[in-house]
PDB file of C-alpha atoms and ligand atoms in Angstrom:
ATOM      1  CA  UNK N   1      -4.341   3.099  16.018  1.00 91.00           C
ATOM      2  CA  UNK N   2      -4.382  -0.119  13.425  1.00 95.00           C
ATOM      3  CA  UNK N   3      -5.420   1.291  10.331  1.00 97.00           C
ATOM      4  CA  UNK N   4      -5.209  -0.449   6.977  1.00 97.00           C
ATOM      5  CA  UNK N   5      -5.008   1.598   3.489  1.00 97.00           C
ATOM      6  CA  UNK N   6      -7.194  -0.404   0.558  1.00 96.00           C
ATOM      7  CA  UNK N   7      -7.278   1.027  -2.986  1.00 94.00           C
ATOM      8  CA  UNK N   8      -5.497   0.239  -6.460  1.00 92.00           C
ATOM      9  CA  UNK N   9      -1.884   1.052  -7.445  1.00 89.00           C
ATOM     10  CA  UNK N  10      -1.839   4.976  -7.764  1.00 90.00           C
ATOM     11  CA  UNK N  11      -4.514   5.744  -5.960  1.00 94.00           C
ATOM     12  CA  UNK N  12      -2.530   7.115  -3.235  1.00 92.00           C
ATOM     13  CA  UNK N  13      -2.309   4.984  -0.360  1.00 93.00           C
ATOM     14  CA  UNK N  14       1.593   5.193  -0.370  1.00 90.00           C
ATOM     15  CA  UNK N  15       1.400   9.102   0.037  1.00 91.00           C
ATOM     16  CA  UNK N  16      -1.665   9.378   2.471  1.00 95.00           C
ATOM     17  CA  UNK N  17      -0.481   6.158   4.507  1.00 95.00           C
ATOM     18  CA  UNK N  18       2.562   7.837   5.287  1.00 93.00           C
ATOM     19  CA  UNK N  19       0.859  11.343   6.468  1.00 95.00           C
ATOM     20  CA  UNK N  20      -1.075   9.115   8.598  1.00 96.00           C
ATOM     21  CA  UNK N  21       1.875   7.476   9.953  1.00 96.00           C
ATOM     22  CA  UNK N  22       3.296  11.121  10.417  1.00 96.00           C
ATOM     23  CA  UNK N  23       0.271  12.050  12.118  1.00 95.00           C
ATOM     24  CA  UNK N  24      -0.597   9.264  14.612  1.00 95.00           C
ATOM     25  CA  UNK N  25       3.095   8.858  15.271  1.00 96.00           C
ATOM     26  CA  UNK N  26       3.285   4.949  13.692  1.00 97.00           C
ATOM     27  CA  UNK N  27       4.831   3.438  11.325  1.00 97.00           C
ATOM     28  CA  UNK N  28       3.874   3.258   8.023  1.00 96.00           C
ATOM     29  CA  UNK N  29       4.077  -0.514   6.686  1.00 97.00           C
ATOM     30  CA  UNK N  30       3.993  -1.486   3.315  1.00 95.00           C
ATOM     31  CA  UNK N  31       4.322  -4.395   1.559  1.00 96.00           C
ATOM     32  CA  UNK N  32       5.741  -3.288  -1.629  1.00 92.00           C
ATOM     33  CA  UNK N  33       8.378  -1.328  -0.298  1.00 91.00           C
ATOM     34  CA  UNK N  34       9.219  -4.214   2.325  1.00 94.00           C
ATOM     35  CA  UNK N  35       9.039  -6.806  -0.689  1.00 95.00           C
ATOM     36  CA  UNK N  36      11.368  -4.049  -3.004  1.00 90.00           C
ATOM     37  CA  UNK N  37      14.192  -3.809  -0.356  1.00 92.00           C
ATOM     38  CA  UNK N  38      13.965  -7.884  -0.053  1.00 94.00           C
ATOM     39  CA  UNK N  39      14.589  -8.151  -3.970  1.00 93.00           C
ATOM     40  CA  UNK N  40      17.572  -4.858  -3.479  1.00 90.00           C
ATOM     41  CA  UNK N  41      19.409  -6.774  -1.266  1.00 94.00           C
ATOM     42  CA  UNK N  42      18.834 -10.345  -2.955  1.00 95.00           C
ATOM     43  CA  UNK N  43      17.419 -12.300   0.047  1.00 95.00           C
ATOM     44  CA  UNK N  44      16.132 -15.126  -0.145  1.00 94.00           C
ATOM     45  CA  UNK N  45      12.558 -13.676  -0.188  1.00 94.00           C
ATOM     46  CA  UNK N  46      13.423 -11.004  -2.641  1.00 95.00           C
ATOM     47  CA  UNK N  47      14.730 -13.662  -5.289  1.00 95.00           C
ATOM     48  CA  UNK N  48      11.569 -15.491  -4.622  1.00 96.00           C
ATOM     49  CA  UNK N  49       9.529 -12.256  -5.072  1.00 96.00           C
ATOM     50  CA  UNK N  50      11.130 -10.302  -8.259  1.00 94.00           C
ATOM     51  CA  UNK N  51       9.844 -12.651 -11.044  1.00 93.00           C
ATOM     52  CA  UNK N  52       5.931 -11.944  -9.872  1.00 94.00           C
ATOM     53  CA  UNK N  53       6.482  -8.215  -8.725  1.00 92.00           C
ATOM     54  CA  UNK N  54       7.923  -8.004 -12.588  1.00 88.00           C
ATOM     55  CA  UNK N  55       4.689  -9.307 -13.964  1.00 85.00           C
ATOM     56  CA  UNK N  56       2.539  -7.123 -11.674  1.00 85.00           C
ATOM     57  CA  UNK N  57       1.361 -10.297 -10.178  1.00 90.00           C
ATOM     58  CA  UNK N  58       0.576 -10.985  -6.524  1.00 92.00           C
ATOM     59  CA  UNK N  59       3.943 -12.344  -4.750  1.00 96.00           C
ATOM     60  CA  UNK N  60       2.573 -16.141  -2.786  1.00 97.00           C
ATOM     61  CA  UNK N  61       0.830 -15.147   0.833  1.00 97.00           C
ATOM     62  CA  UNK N  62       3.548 -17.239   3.006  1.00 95.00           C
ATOM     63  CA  UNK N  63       6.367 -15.361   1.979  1.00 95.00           C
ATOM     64  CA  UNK N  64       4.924 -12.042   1.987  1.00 97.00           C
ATOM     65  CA  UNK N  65       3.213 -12.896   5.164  1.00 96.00           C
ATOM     66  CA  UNK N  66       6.214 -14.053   6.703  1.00 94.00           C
ATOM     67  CA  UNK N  67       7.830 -10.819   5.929  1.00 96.00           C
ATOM     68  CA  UNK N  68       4.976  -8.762   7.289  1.00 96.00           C
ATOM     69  CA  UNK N  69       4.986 -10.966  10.760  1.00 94.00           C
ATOM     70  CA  UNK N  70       8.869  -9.784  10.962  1.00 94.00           C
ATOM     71  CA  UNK N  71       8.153  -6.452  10.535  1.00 95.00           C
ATOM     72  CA  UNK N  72       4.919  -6.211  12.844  1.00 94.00           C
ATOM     73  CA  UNK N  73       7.149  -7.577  15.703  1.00 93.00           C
ATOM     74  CA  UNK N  74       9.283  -4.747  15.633  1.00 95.00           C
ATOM     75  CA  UNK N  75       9.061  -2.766  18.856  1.00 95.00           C
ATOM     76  CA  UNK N  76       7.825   0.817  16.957  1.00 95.00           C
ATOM     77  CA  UNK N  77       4.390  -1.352  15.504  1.00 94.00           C
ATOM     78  CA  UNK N  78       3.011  -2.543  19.283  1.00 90.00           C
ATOM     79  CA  UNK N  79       1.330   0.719  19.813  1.00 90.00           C
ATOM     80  CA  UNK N  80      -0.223   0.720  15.971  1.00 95.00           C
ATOM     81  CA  UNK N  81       0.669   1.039  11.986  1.00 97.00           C
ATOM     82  CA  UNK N  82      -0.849   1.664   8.812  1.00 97.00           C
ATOM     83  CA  UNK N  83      -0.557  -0.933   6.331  1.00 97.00           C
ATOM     84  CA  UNK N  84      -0.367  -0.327   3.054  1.00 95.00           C
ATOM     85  CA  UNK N  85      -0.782  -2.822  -0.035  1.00 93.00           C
ATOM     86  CA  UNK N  86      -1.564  -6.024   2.486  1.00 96.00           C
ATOM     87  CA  UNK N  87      -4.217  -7.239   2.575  1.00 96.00           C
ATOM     88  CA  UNK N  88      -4.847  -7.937  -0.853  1.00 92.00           C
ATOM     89  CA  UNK N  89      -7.127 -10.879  -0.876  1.00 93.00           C
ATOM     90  CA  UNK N  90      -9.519 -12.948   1.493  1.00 92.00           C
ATOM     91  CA  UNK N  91      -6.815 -15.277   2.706  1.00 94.00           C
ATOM     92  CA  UNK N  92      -4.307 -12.551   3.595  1.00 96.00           C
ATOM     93  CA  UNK N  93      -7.488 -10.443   5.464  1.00 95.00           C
ATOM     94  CA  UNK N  94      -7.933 -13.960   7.469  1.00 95.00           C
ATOM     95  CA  UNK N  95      -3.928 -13.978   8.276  1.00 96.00           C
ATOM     96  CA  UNK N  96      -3.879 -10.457   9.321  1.00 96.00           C
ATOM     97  CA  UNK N  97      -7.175 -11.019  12.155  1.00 94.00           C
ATOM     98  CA  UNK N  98      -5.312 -14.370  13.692  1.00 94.00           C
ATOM     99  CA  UNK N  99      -1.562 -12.113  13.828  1.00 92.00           C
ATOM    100  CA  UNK N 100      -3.810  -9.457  15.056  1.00 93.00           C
ATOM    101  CA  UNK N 101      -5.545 -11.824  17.675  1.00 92.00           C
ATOM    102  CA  UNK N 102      -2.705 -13.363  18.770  1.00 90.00           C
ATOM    103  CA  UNK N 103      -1.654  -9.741  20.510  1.00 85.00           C
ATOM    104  CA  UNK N 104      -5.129  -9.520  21.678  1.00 88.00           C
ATOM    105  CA  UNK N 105      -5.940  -6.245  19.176  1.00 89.00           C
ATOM    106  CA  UNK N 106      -8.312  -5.205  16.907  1.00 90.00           C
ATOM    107  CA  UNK N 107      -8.392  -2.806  13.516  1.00 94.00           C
ATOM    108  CA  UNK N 108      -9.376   0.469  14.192  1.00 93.00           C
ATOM    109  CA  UNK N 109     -10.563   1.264  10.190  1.00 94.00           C
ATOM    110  CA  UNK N 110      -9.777   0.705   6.480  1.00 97.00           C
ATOM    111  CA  UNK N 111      -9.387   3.382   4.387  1.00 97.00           C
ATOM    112  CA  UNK N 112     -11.243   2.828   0.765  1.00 96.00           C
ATOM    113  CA  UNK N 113      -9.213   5.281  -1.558  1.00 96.00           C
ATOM    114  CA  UNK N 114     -11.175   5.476  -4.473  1.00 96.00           C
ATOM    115  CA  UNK N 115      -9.556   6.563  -8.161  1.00 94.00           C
ATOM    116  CA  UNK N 116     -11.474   5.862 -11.499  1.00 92.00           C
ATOM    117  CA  UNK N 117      -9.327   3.611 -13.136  1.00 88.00           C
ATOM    118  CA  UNK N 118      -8.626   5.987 -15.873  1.00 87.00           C
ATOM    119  CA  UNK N 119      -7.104   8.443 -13.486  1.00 89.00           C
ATOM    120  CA  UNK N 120      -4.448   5.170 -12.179  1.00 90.00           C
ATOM    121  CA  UNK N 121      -2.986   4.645 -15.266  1.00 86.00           C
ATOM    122  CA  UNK N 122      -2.602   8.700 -16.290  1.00 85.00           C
ATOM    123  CA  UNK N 123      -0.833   8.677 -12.615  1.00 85.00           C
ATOM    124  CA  UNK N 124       0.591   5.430 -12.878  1.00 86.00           C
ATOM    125  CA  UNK N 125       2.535   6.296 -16.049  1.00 83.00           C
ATOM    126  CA  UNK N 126       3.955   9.652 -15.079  1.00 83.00           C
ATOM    127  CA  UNK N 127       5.065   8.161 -11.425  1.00 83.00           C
ATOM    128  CA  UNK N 128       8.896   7.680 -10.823  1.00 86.00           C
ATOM    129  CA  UNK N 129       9.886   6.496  -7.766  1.00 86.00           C
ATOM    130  CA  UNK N 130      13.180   6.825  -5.573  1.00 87.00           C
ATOM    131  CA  UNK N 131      14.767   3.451  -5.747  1.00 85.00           C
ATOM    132  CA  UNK N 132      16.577   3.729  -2.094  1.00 84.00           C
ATOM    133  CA  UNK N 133      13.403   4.743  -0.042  1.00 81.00           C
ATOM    134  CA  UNK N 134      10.632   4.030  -2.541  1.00 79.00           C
ATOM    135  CA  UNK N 135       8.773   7.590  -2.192  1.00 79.00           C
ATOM    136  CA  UNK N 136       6.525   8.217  -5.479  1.00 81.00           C
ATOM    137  CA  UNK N 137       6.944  10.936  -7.604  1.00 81.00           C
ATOM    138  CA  UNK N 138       4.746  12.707 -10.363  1.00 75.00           C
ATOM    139  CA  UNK N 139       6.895  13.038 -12.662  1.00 64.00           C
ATOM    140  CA  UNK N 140       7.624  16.511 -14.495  1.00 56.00           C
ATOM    141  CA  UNK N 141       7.915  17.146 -18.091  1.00 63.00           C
ATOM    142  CA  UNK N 142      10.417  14.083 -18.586  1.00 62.00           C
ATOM    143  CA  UNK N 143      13.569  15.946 -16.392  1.00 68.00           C
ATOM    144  CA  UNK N 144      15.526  13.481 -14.404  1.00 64.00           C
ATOM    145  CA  UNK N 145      14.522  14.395 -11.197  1.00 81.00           C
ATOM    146  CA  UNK N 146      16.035  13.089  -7.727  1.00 88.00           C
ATOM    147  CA  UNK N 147      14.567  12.254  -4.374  1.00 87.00           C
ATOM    148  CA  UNK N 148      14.033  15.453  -1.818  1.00 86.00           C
ATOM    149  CA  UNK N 149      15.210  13.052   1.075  1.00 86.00           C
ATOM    150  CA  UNK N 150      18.051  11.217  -0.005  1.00 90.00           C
ATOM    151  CA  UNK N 151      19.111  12.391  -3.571  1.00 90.00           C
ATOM    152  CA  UNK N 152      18.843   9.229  -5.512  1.00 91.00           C
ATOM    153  CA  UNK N 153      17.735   9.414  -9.183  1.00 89.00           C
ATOM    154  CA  UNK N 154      14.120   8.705  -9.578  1.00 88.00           C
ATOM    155  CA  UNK N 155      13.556   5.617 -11.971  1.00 87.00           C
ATOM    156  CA  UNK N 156      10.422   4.519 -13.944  1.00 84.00           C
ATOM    157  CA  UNK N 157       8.975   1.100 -11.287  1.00 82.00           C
ATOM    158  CA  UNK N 158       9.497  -1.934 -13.317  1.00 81.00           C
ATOM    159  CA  UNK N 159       5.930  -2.885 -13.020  1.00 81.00           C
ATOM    160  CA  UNK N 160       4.741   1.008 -13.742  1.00 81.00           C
ATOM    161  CA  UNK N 161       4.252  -0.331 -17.386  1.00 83.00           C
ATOM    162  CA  UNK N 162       1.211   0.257 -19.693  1.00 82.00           C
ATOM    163  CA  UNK N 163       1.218  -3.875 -19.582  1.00 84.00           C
ATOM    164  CA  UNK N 164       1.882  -4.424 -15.567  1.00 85.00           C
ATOM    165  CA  UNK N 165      -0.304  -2.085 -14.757  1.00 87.00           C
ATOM    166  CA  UNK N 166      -3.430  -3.626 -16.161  1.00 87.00           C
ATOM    167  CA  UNK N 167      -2.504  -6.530 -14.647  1.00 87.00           C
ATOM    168  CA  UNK N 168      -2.418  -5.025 -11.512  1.00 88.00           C
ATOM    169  CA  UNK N 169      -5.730  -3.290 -11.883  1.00 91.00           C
ATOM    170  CA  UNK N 170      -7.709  -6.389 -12.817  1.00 92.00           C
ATOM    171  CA  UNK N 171      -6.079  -8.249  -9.410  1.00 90.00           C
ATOM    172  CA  UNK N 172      -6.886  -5.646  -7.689  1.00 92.00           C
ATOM    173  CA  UNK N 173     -10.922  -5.601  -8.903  1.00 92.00           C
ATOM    174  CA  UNK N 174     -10.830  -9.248  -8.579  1.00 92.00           C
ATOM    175  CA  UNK N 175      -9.102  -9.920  -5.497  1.00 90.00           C
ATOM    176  CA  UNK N 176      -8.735  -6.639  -3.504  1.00 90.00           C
ATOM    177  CA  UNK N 177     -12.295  -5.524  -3.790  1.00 91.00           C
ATOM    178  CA  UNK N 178     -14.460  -8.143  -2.241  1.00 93.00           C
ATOM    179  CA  UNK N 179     -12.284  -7.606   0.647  1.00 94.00           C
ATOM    180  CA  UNK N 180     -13.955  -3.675   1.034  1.00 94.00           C
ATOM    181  CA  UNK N 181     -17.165  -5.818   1.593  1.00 93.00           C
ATOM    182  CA  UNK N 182     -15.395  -8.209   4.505  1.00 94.00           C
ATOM    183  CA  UNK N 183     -14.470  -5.246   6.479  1.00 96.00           C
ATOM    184  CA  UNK N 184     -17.649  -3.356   5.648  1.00 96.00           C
ATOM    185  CA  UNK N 185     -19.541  -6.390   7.570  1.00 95.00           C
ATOM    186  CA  UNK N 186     -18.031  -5.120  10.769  1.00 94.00           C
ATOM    187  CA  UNK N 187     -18.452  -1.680   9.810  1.00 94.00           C
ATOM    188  CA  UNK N 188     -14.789  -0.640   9.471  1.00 95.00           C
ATOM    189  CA  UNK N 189     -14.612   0.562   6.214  1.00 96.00           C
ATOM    190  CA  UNK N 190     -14.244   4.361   5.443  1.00 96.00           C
ATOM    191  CA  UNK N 191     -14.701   5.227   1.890  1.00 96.00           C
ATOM    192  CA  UNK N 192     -12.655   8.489   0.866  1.00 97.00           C
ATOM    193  CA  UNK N 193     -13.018  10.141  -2.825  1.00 97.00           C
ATOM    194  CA  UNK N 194      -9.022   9.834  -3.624  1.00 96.00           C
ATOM    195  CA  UNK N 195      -9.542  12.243  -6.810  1.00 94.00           C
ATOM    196  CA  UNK N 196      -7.347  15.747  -6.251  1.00 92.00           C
ATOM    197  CA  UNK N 197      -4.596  17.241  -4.379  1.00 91.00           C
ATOM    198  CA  UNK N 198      -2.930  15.702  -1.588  1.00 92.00           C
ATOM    199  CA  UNK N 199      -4.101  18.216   1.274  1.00 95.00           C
ATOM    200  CA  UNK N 200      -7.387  17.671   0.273  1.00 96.00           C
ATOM    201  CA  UNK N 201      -7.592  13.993  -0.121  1.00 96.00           C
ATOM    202  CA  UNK N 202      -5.863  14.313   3.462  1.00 97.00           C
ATOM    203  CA  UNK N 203      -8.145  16.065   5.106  1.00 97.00           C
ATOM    204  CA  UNK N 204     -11.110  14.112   3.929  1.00 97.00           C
ATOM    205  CA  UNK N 205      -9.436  11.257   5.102  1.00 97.00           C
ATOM    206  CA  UNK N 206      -8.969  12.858   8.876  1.00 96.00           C
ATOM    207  CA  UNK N 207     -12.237  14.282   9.040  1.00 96.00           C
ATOM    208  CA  UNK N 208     -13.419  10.799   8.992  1.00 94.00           C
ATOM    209  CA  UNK N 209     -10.977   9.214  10.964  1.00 93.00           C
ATOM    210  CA  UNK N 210     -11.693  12.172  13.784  1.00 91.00           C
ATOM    211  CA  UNK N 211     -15.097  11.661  13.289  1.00 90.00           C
ATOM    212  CA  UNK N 212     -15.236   7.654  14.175  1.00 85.00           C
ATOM    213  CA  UNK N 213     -13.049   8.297  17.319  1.00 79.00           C
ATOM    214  CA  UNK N 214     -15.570  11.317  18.852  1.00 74.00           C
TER     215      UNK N 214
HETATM  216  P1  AMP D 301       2.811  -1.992  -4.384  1.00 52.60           P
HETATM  217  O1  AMP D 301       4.035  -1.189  -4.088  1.00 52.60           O
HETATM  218  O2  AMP D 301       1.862  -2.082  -3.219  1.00 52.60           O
HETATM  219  O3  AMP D 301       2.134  -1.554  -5.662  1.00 52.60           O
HETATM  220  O4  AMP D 301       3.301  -3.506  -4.626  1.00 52.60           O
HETATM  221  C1  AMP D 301       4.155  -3.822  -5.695  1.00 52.60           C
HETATM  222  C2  AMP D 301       4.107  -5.318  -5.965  1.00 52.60           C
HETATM  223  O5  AMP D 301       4.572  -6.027  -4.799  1.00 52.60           O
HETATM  224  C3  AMP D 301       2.741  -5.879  -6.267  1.00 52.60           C
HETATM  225  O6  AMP D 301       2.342  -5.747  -7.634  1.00 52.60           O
HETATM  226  C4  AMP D 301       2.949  -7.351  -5.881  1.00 52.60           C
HETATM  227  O7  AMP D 301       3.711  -8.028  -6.867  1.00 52.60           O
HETATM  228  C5  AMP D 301       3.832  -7.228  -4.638  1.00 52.60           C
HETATM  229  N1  AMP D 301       3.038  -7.116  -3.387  1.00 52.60           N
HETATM  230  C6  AMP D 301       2.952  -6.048  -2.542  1.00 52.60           C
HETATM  231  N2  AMP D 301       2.142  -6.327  -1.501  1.00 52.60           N
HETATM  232  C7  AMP D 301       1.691  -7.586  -1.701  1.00 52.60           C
HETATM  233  C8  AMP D 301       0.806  -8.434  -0.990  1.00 52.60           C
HETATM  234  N3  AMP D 301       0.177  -8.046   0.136  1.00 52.60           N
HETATM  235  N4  AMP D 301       0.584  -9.687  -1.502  1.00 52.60           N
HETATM  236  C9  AMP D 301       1.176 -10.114  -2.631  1.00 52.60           C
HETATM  237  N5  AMP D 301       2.020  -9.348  -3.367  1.00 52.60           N
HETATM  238  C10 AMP D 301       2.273  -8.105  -2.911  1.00 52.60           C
END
């Protein structure tokens, strides 16, 4: 199972990538967390990185597809993934079909999680996030609040600002978007209403999924 999540910041593809993951028993890849543990432990990608992921703007394709290769050569992603946050424009969607050809495999679907903008930023602002394994959290009424797996203070994502993340919202209209209409052309795309609770937006998601494979 190669499945790719596609919608914009806080729309949920971090949460419902990983119950996928949890589901079909793969791993659950995504860029941002991959490119915020490069910039944690100062590599040489992560100081490369930090200056665009502080603007909310899109980190260059070679190094972020270099770090993808990496991880997609790790033995647990032969047998599938679900990648999250890549791709995010035409040229990375090219990159991803020749790494994909290479191994002689094809995508399976792309979830479309689809959030009125207006929605993203309520979400967006409110998120926290654990800084040691990157799980979002709504946050509640302003109480520090700490991660349920490791017990790390939740902090406010640098680029989780009122500024970043209309950045990040027009990138993703402008470049994300038109890719919806690359994978729609070989009829991969599965378009999910990502408005209300987390069960639901699950199931609607499975139903689909379940409903390609029969
Ligand atoms: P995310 O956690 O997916 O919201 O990503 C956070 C930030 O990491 C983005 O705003 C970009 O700066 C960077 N990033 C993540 N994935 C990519 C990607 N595929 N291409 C370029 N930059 C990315």
């Amino acid at each position: 199972m190669r499945l790719i999540m596609v919608g914009p910041q806080g729309a949920g593809k971090g949460t419902q990538g990983g119950l996928l993951a949890e589901r079909y028993a793969i791993p659950h890849v995504a860029t941002g967390d991959l490119l915020r543990a490069e910039v944690r432990e100062g590599t040489a990608v992560g100081v490369k990185a930090r200056e665009f992921m502080e603007r909310g703007d899109l980190v260059p394709d070679d190094l972020v597809l270099e770090m993808l290769e990496r991880r997609l050569a790790k033995p647990d992603a032969t047998e599938g993934f679900v990648l999250d946050g890549f791709p995010r424009n035409a040229a990375q969607a090219e990159a991803l079909d020749r790494v994909l050809a290479r191994g002689g495999h094809g995508l399976h679907g792309v979830v479309s999680l689809e959030v009125p903008d207006d929605v993203l930023v309520e979400r967006l602002s409110a998120r926290r996030t654990c800084p040691t394994c990157g799980r979002p959290y709504t946050q509640v009424g302003g109480r520090p609040v700490r991660c349920d797996d490791d017990g790390t203070e939740l902090v406010h994502r640098a680029d989780d600002t009122p500024e970043a993340i209309r950045r990040r919202l027009a990138i993703f209209h402008e470049h994300t978007m038109p890719l919806i209409a690359f994978y729609e052309e070989r009829d991969l795309v599965i378009h999910v209403d990502g408005v209300g609770s987390v069960d639901e937006v699950e199931t609607r998601i499975v139903k689909e999924l379940e409903a390609r494979a029969s």
